[in-house]
PDB file of C-alpha atoms in Angstrom:
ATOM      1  CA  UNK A   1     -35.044   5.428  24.249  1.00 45.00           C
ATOM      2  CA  UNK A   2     -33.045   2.168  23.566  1.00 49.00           C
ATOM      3  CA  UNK A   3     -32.809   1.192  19.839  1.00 51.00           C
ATOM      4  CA  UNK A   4     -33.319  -2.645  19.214  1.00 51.00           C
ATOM      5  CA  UNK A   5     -29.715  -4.511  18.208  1.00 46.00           C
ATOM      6  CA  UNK A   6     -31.867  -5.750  14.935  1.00 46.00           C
ATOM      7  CA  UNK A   7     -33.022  -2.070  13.640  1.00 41.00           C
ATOM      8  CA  UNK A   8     -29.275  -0.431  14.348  1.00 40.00           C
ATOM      9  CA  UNK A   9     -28.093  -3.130  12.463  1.00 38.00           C
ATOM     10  CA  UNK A  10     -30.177  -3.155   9.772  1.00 38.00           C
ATOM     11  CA  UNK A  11     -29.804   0.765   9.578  1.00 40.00           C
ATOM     12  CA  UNK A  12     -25.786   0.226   9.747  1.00 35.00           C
ATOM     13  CA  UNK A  13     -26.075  -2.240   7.118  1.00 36.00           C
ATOM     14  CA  UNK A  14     -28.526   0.174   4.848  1.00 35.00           C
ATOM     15  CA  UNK A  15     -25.705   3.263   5.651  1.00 32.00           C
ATOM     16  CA  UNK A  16     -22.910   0.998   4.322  1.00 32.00           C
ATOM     17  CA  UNK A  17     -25.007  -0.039   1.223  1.00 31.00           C
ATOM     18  CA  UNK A  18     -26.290   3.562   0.302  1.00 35.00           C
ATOM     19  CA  UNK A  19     -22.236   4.894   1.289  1.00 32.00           C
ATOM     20  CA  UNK A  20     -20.769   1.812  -1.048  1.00 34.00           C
ATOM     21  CA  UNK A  21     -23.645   2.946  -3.852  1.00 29.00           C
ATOM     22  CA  UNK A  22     -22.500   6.673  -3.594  1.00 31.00           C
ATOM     23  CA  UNK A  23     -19.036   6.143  -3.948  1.00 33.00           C
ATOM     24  CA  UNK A  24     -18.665   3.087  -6.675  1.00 32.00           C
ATOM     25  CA  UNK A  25     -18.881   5.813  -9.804  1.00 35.00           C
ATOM     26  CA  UNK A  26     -15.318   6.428  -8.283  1.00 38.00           C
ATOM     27  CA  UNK A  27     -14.540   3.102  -8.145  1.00 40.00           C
ATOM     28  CA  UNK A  28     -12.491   3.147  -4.682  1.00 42.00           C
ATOM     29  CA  UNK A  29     -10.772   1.014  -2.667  1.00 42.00           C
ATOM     30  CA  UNK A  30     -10.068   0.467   0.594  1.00 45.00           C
ATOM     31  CA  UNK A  31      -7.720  -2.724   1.358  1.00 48.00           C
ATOM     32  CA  UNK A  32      -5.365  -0.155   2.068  1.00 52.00           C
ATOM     33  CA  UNK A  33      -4.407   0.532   5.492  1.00 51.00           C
ATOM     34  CA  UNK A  34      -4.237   4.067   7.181  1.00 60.00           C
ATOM     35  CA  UNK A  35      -0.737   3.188   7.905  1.00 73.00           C
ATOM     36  CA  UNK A  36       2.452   3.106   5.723  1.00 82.00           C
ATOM     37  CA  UNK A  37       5.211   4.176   4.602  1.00 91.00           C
ATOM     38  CA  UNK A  38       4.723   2.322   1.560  1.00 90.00           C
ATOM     39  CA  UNK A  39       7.038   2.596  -1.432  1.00 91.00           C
ATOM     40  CA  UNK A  40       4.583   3.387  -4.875  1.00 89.00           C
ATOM     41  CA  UNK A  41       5.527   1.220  -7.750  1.00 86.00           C
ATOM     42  CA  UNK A  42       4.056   2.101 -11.381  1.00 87.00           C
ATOM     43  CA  UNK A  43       3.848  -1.408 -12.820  1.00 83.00           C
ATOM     44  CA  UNK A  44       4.306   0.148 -16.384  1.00 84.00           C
ATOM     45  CA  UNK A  45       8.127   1.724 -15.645  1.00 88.00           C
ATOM     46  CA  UNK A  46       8.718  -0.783 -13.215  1.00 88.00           C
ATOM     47  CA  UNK A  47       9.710   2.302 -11.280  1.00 92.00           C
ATOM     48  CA  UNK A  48       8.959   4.285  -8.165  1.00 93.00           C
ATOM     49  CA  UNK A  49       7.189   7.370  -6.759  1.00 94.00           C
ATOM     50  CA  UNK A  50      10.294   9.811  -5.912  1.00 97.00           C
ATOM     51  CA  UNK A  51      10.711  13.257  -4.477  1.00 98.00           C
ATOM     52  CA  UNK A  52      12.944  14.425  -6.714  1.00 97.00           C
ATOM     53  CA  UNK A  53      16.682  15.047  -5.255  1.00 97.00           C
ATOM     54  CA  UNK A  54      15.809  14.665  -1.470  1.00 98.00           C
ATOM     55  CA  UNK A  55      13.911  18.196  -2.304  1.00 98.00           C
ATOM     56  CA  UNK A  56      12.633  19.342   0.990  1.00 98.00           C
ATOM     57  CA  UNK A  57      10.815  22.056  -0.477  1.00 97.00           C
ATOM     58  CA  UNK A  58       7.453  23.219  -1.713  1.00 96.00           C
ATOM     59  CA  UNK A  59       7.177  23.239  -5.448  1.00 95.00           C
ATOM     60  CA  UNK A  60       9.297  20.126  -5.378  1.00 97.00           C
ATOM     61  CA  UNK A  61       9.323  17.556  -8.397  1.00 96.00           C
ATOM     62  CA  UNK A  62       7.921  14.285  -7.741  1.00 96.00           C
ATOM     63  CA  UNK A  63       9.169  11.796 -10.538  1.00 96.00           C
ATOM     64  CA  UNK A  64      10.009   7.871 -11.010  1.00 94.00           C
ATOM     65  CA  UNK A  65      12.973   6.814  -9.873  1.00 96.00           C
ATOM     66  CA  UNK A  66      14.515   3.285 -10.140  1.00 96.00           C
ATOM     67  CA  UNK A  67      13.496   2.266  -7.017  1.00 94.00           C
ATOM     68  CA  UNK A  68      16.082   2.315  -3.899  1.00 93.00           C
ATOM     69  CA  UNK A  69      13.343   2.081  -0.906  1.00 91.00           C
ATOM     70  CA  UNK A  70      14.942   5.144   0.125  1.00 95.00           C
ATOM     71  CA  UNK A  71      12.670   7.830   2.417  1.00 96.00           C
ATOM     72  CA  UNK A  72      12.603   9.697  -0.284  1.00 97.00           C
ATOM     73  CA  UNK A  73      10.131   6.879  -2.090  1.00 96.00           C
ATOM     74  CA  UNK A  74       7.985   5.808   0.959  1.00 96.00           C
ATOM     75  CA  UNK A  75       5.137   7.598   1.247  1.00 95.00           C
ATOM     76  CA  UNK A  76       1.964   7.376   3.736  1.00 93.00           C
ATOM     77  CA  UNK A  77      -2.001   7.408   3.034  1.00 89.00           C
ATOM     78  CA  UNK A  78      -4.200   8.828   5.262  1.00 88.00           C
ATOM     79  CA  UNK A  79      -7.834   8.682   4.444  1.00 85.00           C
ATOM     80  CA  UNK A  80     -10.892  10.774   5.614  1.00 81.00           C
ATOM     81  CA  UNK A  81     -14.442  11.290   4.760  1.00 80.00           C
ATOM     82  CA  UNK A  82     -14.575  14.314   2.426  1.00 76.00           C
ATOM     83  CA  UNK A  83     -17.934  14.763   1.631  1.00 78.00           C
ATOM     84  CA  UNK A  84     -19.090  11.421   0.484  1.00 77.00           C
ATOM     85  CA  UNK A  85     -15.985  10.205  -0.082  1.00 78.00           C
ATOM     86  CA  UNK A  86     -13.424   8.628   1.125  1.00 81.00           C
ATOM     87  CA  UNK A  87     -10.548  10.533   0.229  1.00 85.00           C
ATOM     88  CA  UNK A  88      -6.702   9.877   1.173  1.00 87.00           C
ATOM     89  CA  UNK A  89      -3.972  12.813   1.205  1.00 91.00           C
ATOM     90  CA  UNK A  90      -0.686  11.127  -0.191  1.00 92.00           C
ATOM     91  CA  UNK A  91       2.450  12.198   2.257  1.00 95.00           C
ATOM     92  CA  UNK A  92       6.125  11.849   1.890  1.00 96.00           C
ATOM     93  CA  UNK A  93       7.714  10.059   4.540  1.00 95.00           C
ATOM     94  CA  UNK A  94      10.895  12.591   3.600  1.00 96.00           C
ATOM     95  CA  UNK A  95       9.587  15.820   3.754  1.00 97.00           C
ATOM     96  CA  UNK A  96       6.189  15.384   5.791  1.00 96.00           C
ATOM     97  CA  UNK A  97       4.644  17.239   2.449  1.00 97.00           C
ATOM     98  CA  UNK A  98       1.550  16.186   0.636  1.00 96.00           C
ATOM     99  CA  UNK A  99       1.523  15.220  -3.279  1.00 94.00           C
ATOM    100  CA  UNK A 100      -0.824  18.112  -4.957  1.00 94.00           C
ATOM    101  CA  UNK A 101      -2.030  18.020  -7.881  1.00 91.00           C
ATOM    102  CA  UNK A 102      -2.579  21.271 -10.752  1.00 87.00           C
ATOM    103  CA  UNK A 103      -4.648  21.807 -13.675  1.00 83.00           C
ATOM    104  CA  UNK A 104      -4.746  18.716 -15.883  1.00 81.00           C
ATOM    105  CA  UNK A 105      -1.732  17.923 -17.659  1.00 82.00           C
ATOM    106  CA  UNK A 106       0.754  19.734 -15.014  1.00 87.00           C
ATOM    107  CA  UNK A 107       3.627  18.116 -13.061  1.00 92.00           C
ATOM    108  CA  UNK A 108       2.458  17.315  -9.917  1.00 93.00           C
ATOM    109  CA  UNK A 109       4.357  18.548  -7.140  1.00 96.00           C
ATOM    110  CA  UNK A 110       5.119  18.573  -2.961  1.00 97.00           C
ATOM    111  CA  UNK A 111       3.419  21.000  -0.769  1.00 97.00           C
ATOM    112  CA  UNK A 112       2.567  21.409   3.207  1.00 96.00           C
ATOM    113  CA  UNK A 113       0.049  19.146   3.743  1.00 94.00           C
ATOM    114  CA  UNK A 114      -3.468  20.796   4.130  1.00 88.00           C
ATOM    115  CA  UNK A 115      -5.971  18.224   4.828  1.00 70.00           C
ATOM    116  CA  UNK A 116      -8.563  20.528   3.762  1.00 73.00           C
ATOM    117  CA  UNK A 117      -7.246  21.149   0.365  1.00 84.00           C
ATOM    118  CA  UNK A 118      -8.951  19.556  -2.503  1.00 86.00           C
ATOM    119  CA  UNK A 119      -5.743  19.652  -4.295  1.00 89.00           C
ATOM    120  CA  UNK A 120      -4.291  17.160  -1.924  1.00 92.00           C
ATOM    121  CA  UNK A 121      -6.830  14.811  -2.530  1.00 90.00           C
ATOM    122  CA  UNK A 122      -7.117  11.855  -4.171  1.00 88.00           C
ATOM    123  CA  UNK A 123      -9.380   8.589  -4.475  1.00 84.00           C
ATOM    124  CA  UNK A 124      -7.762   5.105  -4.863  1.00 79.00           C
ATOM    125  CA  UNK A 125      -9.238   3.413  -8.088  1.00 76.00           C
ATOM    126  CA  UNK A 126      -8.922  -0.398  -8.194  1.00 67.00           C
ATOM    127  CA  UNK A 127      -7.701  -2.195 -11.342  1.00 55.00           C
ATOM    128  CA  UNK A 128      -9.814  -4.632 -12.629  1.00 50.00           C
ATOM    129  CA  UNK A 129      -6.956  -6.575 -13.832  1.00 49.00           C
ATOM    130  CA  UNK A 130      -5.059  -7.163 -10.399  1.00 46.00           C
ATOM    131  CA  UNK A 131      -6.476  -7.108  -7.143  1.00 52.00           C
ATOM    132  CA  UNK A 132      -3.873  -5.403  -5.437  1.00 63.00           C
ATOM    133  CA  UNK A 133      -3.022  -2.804  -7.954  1.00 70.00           C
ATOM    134  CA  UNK A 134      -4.087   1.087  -8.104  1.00 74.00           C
ATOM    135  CA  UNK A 135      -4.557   4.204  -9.614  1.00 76.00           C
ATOM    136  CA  UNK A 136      -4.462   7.214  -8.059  1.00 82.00           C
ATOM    137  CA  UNK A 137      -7.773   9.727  -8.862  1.00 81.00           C
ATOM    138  CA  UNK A 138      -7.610  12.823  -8.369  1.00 81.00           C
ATOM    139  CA  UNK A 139     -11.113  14.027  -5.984  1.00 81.00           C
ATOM    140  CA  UNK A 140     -11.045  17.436  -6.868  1.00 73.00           C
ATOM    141  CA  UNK A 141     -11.874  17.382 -10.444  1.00 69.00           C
ATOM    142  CA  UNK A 142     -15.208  17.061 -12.272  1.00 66.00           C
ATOM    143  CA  UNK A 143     -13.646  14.566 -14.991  1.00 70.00           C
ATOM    144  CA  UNK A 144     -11.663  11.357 -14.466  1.00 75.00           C
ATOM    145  CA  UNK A 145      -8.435  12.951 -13.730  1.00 83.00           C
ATOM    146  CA  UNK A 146      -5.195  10.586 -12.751  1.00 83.00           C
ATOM    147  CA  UNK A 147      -1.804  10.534 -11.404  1.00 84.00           C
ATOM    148  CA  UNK A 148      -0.137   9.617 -14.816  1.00 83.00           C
ATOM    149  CA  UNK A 149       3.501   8.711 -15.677  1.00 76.00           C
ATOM    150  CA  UNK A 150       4.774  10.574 -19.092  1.00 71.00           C
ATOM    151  CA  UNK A 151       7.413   8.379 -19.972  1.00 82.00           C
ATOM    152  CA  UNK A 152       9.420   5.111 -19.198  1.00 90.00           C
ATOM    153  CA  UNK A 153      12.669   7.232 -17.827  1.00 93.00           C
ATOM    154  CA  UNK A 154      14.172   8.257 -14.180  1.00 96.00           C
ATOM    155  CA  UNK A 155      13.464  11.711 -13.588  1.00 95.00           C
ATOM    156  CA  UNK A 156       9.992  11.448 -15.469  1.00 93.00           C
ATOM    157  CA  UNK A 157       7.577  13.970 -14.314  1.00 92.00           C
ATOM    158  CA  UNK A 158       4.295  12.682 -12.675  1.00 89.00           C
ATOM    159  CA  UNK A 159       1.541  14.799 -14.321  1.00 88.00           C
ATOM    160  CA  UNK A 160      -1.932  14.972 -13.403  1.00 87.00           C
ATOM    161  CA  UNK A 161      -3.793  13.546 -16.457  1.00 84.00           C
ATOM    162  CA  UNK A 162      -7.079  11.879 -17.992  1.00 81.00           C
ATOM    163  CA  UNK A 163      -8.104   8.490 -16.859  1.00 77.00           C
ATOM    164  CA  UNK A 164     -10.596   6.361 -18.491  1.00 67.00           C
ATOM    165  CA  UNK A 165     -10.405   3.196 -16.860  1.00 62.00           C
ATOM    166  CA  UNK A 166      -8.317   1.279 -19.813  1.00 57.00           C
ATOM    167  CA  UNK A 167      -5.439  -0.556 -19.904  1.00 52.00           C
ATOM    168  CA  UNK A 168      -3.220   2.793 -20.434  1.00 54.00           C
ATOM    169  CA  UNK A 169      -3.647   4.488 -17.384  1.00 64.00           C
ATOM    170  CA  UNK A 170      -0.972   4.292 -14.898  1.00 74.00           C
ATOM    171  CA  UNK A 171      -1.868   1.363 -11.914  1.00 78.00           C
ATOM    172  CA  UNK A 172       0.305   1.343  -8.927  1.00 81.00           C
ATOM    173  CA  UNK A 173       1.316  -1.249  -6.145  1.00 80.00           C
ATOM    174  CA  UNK A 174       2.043  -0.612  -2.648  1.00 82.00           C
ATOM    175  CA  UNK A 175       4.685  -1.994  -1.367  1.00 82.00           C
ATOM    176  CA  UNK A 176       5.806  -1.621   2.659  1.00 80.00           C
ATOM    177  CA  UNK A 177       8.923  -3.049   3.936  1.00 60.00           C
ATOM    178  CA  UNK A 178       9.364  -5.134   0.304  1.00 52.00           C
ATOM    179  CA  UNK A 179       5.915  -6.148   0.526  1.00 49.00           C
ATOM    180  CA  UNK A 180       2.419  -6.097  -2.288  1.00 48.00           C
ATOM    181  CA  UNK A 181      -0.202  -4.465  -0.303  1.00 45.00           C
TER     182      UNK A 181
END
């Protein structure tokens, strides 16, 4: 039986409504592209998303780094549908490892990407200050939990941490090849 173009339309359009209703509490975004490497630049620190010491392993720090568009701070999104949302795994260009997250208030860290694991996970907020800036939220926790920056300094752990949609949580730009995204 052939569908009418007017009803799938109308039922693609009502899918994308009820989909964009389910996942605004989250608040995502998706002018990002599936693509990178992009370089990840905290606008507070004016600094950048690093794997620590060209670390290849697991367990590896992730801190902000003056940023040197090195491999070691360019980083790729890949998003999926996880559930209802539309979740992106954040993976280093350098290593081919996933960011992961830990309980709140823990350093976040590198790890073989598992597309699976909820740890891996995160949601891309949008600011509602700049259009092309983010935070990163992390999609397996039942509270607002971010990727937070601890201090102003190179070598500054990223922690996982609360985020509460003011002015003091961490907001990212994307940058690839120099770049805002």
């Amino acid at each position: 039986m052939r569908i009418p173009t007017a009803i799938r339309t109308t039922g693609l359009c009502a899918l994308v409504l009820a989909l964009g209703l389910t996942l605004a509490s989250a608040t995502p975004s998706y002018a990002v592209s599936d693509s990178g490497p992009y370089t990840v630049f905290a606008d507070q620190s004016g600094r950048c998303l690093d794997v620590f010491n060209w670390d290849t392993s697991d367990s590896a720090a992730i801190v902000q780094w003056e940023c040197t568009w090195a491999m070691n701070q360019r980083w790729f999104l890949r998003g999926g549908l996880h559930g209802t949302a539309y979740a992106f795994t954040i993976r280093s260009a350098h290593t081919n490892k996933c960011l992961q997250a830990g309980p709140p208030v823990s350093p976040i860290v590198q790890r073989t990407c598992d597309g699976n694991n909820a740890w891996q996970l995160w949601l891309l907020g949008s600011s509602r200050r700049w259009s092309s800036a983010y935070s990163f939220v992390f999609y397996g926790s039942t509270s607002p939990a971010c990727l937070v920056q601890p201090g102003m300094n190179n070598g500054d752990r990223w922690v996982l941490g609360w985020c509460n949609g003011s002015s003091g949580d961490t907001m990212f730009r994307l940058m690839n090849a120099g770049f805002l995204q």
